[in-house]
């Protein structure tokens, strides 16, 4: 689990970060090299790059929290605040249905990072994870008013699964808020689950899901 910083005692996150760098540093570099310089989108929380070869994102304060994919199927688009709120409302409906056990996916997890928050401190964020056969995990608060600065969604669903208002992509989707000087549109990226996908985030489990 992720724990706050401590000036005198090493954080468990530090060991996870070292393990991630040792196990996946070469893989991250390979994905970045394949995608190249591309078009960069960034704010104070995260950075995303897309090119014709694929796309990836990484958190600014935790670059080990990385997801990228090469090949066909990688998409990204810019959506306005109203469309972003509809997308988040659909995600909230998924969580409610999973908690009520009226919907079931092998895996559905997300985190929302609000302004001033980050994974390292576990402040100003909302985290939800549902794995089939285990109790769901929740941390933090979902804001009905504030839009997140970054959001990541991981999904494994049966073929053909759909939910009104929400495009279901097996793999990773993410939202990146604009900088305060930008035009107000959010980046919505989709990294489908393929042989060319690397999802090397800092999960509570020891294994990394590709």
Tab-separated table of C-alpha atoms in Angstrom:
chain	number	residue	atom	x	y	z
A	1	UNK	CA	0.000	0.000	0.000
A	2	UNK	CA	1.087	3.607	-0.531
A	3	UNK	CA	1.953	5.505	2.631
A	4	UNK	CA	2.759	9.162	3.377
A	5	UNK	CA	6.333	10.402	3.398
A	6	UNK	CA	8.305	10.032	6.608
A	7	UNK	CA	11.536	11.932	7.067
A	8	UNK	CA	13.130	9.353	9.395
A	9	UNK	CA	11.629	5.995	8.403
A	10	UNK	CA	11.876	4.593	4.853
A	11	UNK	CA	8.485	4.375	3.147
A	12	UNK	CA	7.264	1.030	1.734
A	13	UNK	CA	6.689	2.970	-1.467
A	14	UNK	CA	10.429	3.525	-1.829
A	15	UNK	CA	11.022	-0.228	-2.048
A	16	UNK	CA	8.196	-0.582	-4.590
A	17	UNK	CA	9.678	2.228	-6.654
A	18	UNK	CA	13.117	0.583	-6.638
A	19	UNK	CA	11.594	-2.746	-7.661
A	20	UNK	CA	9.640	-1.079	-10.461
A	21	UNK	CA	12.740	0.683	-11.793
A	22	UNK	CA	14.793	-2.514	-11.655
A	23	UNK	CA	12.127	-4.731	-13.246
A	24	UNK	CA	10.610	-2.371	-15.789
A	25	UNK	CA	13.058	0.444	-16.479
A	26	UNK	CA	14.156	-1.130	-19.773
A	27	UNK	CA	10.526	-1.717	-20.804
A	28	UNK	CA	9.578	1.887	-20.091
A	29	UNK	CA	12.546	3.140	-22.100
A	30	UNK	CA	11.607	0.851	-25.014
A	31	UNK	CA	8.013	2.124	-25.134
A	32	UNK	CA	9.185	5.738	-24.979
A	33	UNK	CA	11.722	5.151	-27.748
A	34	UNK	CA	9.066	3.555	-29.970
A	35	UNK	CA	6.636	6.439	-29.467
A	36	UNK	CA	9.271	9.143	-29.889
A	37	UNK	CA	8.860	12.852	-29.212
A	38	UNK	CA	5.256	13.030	-30.432
A	39	UNK	CA	2.743	15.596	-29.177
A	40	UNK	CA	3.116	16.401	-25.481
A	41	UNK	CA	0.253	17.172	-23.096
A	42	UNK	CA	1.084	17.987	-19.489
A	43	UNK	CA	0.098	19.709	-16.306
A	44	UNK	CA	1.614	19.804	-12.818
A	45	UNK	CA	0.454	16.229	-12.087
A	46	UNK	CA	1.115	14.160	-15.195
A	47	UNK	CA	2.615	14.136	-18.665
A	48	UNK	CA	1.314	12.324	-21.757
A	49	UNK	CA	2.866	11.825	-25.191
A	50	UNK	CA	1.126	10.553	-28.341
A	51	UNK	CA	2.485	9.852	-31.813
A	52	UNK	CA	1.498	7.709	-34.776
A	53	UNK	CA	3.316	4.819	-33.065
A	54	UNK	CA	1.294	4.925	-29.818
A	55	UNK	CA	1.132	6.826	-26.552
A	56	UNK	CA	1.956	6.836	-22.857
A	57	UNK	CA	1.576	8.775	-19.644
A	58	UNK	CA	3.652	9.131	-16.489
A	59	UNK	CA	3.109	10.982	-13.234
A	60	UNK	CA	5.423	13.923	-12.633
A	61	UNK	CA	6.308	13.020	-9.045
A	62	UNK	CA	6.250	9.232	-9.619
A	63	UNK	CA	7.514	8.453	-13.138
A	64	UNK	CA	7.337	4.747	-12.227
A	65	UNK	CA	3.546	5.151	-12.446
A	66	UNK	CA	3.616	4.642	-16.198
A	67	UNK	CA	1.256	3.226	-18.806
A	68	UNK	CA	2.000	3.083	-22.519
A	69	UNK	CA	1.073	1.204	-25.652
A	70	UNK	CA	2.440	0.920	-29.182
A	71	UNK	CA	0.545	-0.099	-32.302
A	72	UNK	CA	-2.994	0.340	-33.563
A	73	UNK	CA	-5.866	1.086	-31.219
A	74	UNK	CA	-4.210	3.831	-29.173
A	75	UNK	CA	-6.445	6.887	-29.274
A	76	UNK	CA	-6.661	10.314	-27.731
A	77	UNK	CA	-9.033	13.240	-27.993
A	78	UNK	CA	-9.722	16.591	-26.377
A	79	UNK	CA	-13.074	16.963	-24.609
A	80	UNK	CA	-14.647	19.945	-22.895
A	81	UNK	CA	-15.541	20.203	-19.219
A	82	UNK	CA	-19.163	19.154	-19.787
A	83	UNK	CA	-18.094	15.962	-21.590
A	84	UNK	CA	-15.540	15.316	-18.848
A	85	UNK	CA	-18.258	15.553	-16.188
A	86	UNK	CA	-20.437	13.100	-18.144
A	87	UNK	CA	-17.525	10.692	-18.394
A	88	UNK	CA	-16.838	10.919	-14.657
A	89	UNK	CA	-20.548	10.484	-13.878
A	90	UNK	CA	-20.528	7.260	-15.901
A	91	UNK	CA	-17.499	6.041	-13.939
A	92	UNK	CA	-19.316	6.826	-10.697
A	93	UNK	CA	-22.268	4.732	-11.910
A	94	UNK	CA	-19.904	1.826	-12.580
A	95	UNK	CA	-18.574	2.026	-9.026
A	96	UNK	CA	-22.106	2.135	-7.580
A	97	UNK	CA	-23.114	-0.899	-9.645
A	98	UNK	CA	-20.010	-2.841	-8.626
A	99	UNK	CA	-20.615	-2.065	-4.951
A	100	UNK	CA	-24.268	-3.078	-5.321
A	101	UNK	CA	-23.151	-6.265	-7.137
A	102	UNK	CA	-25.415	-5.501	-10.102
A	103	UNK	CA	-22.336	-5.360	-12.341
A	104	UNK	CA	-19.240	-7.526	-12.355
A	105	UNK	CA	-15.908	-7.154	-14.134
A	106	UNK	CA	-12.753	-9.240	-13.571
A	107	UNK	CA	-10.989	-5.930	-12.806
A	108	UNK	CA	-12.024	-2.310	-12.509
A	109	UNK	CA	-9.824	0.224	-10.774
A	110	UNK	CA	-9.307	3.939	-10.884
A	111	UNK	CA	-7.746	6.836	-9.090
A	112	UNK	CA	-8.591	10.520	-9.334
A	113	UNK	CA	-5.969	13.067	-8.270
A	114	UNK	CA	-7.330	16.494	-7.392
A	115	UNK	CA	-5.439	19.769	-7.258
A	116	UNK	CA	-2.626	19.614	-4.725
A	117	UNK	CA	-2.875	15.833	-4.379
A	118	UNK	CA	-0.613	12.950	-5.304
A	119	UNK	CA	-0.260	9.216	-4.850
A	120	UNK	CA	2.804	9.564	-2.673
A	121	UNK	CA	1.047	11.482	0.114
A	122	UNK	CA	-2.349	9.843	-0.486
A	123	UNK	CA	-3.963	13.277	-0.092
A	124	UNK	CA	-6.605	14.969	-2.255
A	125	UNK	CA	-7.453	11.862	-4.228
A	126	UNK	CA	-9.990	9.080	-4.606
A	127	UNK	CA	-8.971	5.453	-5.195
A	128	UNK	CA	-11.229	2.500	-5.985
A	129	UNK	CA	-10.283	-1.059	-6.916
A	130	UNK	CA	-12.559	-4.026	-7.565
A	131	UNK	CA	-11.130	-7.448	-8.374
A	132	UNK	CA	-13.455	-10.347	-8.977
A	133	UNK	CA	-13.615	-12.550	-5.900
A	134	UNK	CA	-12.193	-9.994	-3.443
A	135	UNK	CA	-13.801	-7.157	-1.443
A	136	UNK	CA	-13.560	-3.732	-3.104
A	137	UNK	CA	-11.050	-1.191	-1.825
A	138	UNK	CA	-11.827	2.524	-1.416
A	139	UNK	CA	-9.685	5.401	-0.216
A	140	UNK	CA	-10.286	9.147	-0.154
A	141	UNK	CA	-13.288	11.165	-1.340
A	142	UNK	CA	-14.955	11.658	-4.708
A	143	UNK	CA	-15.593	15.368	-5.298
A	144	UNK	CA	-18.880	16.229	-6.964
A	145	UNK	CA	-17.739	19.775	-7.724
A	146	UNK	CA	-14.007	19.694	-8.450
A	147	UNK	CA	-12.675	18.080	-11.605
A	148	UNK	CA	-9.535	15.956	-11.114
A	149	UNK	CA	-6.188	17.044	-12.447
A	150	UNK	CA	-5.554	13.449	-13.532
A	151	UNK	CA	-7.491	10.188	-13.558
A	152	UNK	CA	-6.494	6.651	-14.511
A	153	UNK	CA	-8.925	3.798	-15.203
A	154	UNK	CA	-7.875	0.152	-15.604
A	155	UNK	CA	-10.423	-2.348	-16.895
A	156	UNK	CA	-10.711	-6.006	-17.756
A	157	UNK	CA	-14.210	-6.796	-18.985
A	158	UNK	CA	-15.902	-9.611	-20.916
A	159	UNK	CA	-16.017	-9.180	-24.723
A	160	UNK	CA	-18.824	-6.880	-25.805
A	161	UNK	CA	-19.349	-5.349	-22.372
A	162	UNK	CA	-20.826	-1.856	-22.491
A	163	UNK	CA	-22.367	0.738	-20.256
A	164	UNK	CA	-24.459	3.670	-21.380
A	165	UNK	CA	-22.346	6.789	-21.722
A	166	UNK	CA	-19.002	5.085	-21.118
A	167	UNK	CA	-16.703	3.642	-23.804
A	168	UNK	CA	-15.271	0.481	-22.290
A	169	UNK	CA	-11.684	-0.165	-23.342
A	170	UNK	CA	-9.922	-3.247	-22.007
A	171	UNK	CA	-6.695	-1.747	-20.815
A	172	UNK	CA	-6.083	1.779	-19.560
A	173	UNK	CA	-7.911	5.042	-20.061
A	174	UNK	CA	-6.848	8.325	-18.533
A	175	UNK	CA	-7.945	11.933	-18.194
A	176	UNK	CA	-5.444	14.781	-18.071
A	177	UNK	CA	-6.692	18.211	-17.074
A	178	UNK	CA	-5.453	21.251	-18.959
A	179	UNK	CA	-2.991	23.668	-17.455
A	180	UNK	CA	-4.728	26.740	-16.111
A	181	UNK	CA	-3.471	28.688	-19.141
A	182	UNK	CA	-4.861	26.164	-21.660
A	183	UNK	CA	-8.200	26.267	-23.479
A	184	UNK	CA	-10.099	24.253	-20.858
A	185	UNK	CA	-10.310	20.933	-22.703
A	186	UNK	CA	-9.270	17.651	-21.092
A	187	UNK	CA	-7.176	14.970	-22.780
A	188	UNK	CA	-8.878	11.561	-22.876
A	189	UNK	CA	-6.430	8.815	-23.781
A	190	UNK	CA	-7.061	5.106	-24.379
A	191	UNK	CA	-4.346	2.449	-24.265
A	192	UNK	CA	-6.027	-0.855	-25.205
A	193	UNK	CA	-4.772	-4.118	-23.737
A	194	UNK	CA	-2.538	-5.730	-26.364
A	195	UNK	CA	0.856	-7.403	-26.577
A	196	UNK	CA	2.290	-3.913	-27.029
A	197	UNK	CA	0.806	-2.480	-23.836
A	198	UNK	CA	2.791	-1.786	-20.676
A	199	UNK	CA	0.895	-0.834	-17.527
A	200	UNK	CA	3.671	-0.539	-14.974
A	201	UNK	CA	1.854	1.372	-12.238
A	202	UNK	CA	2.446	1.122	-8.525
A	203	UNK	CA	-0.319	-1.335	-7.609
A	204	UNK	CA	-0.807	-2.972	-4.260
A	205	UNK	CA	-0.193	-6.389	-5.753
A	206	UNK	CA	3.369	-7.493	-6.479
A	207	UNK	CA	2.638	-8.359	-10.098
A	208	UNK	CA	2.219	-5.812	-12.861
A	209	UNK	CA	-0.657	-6.212	-15.314
A	210	UNK	CA	0.348	-5.837	-18.954
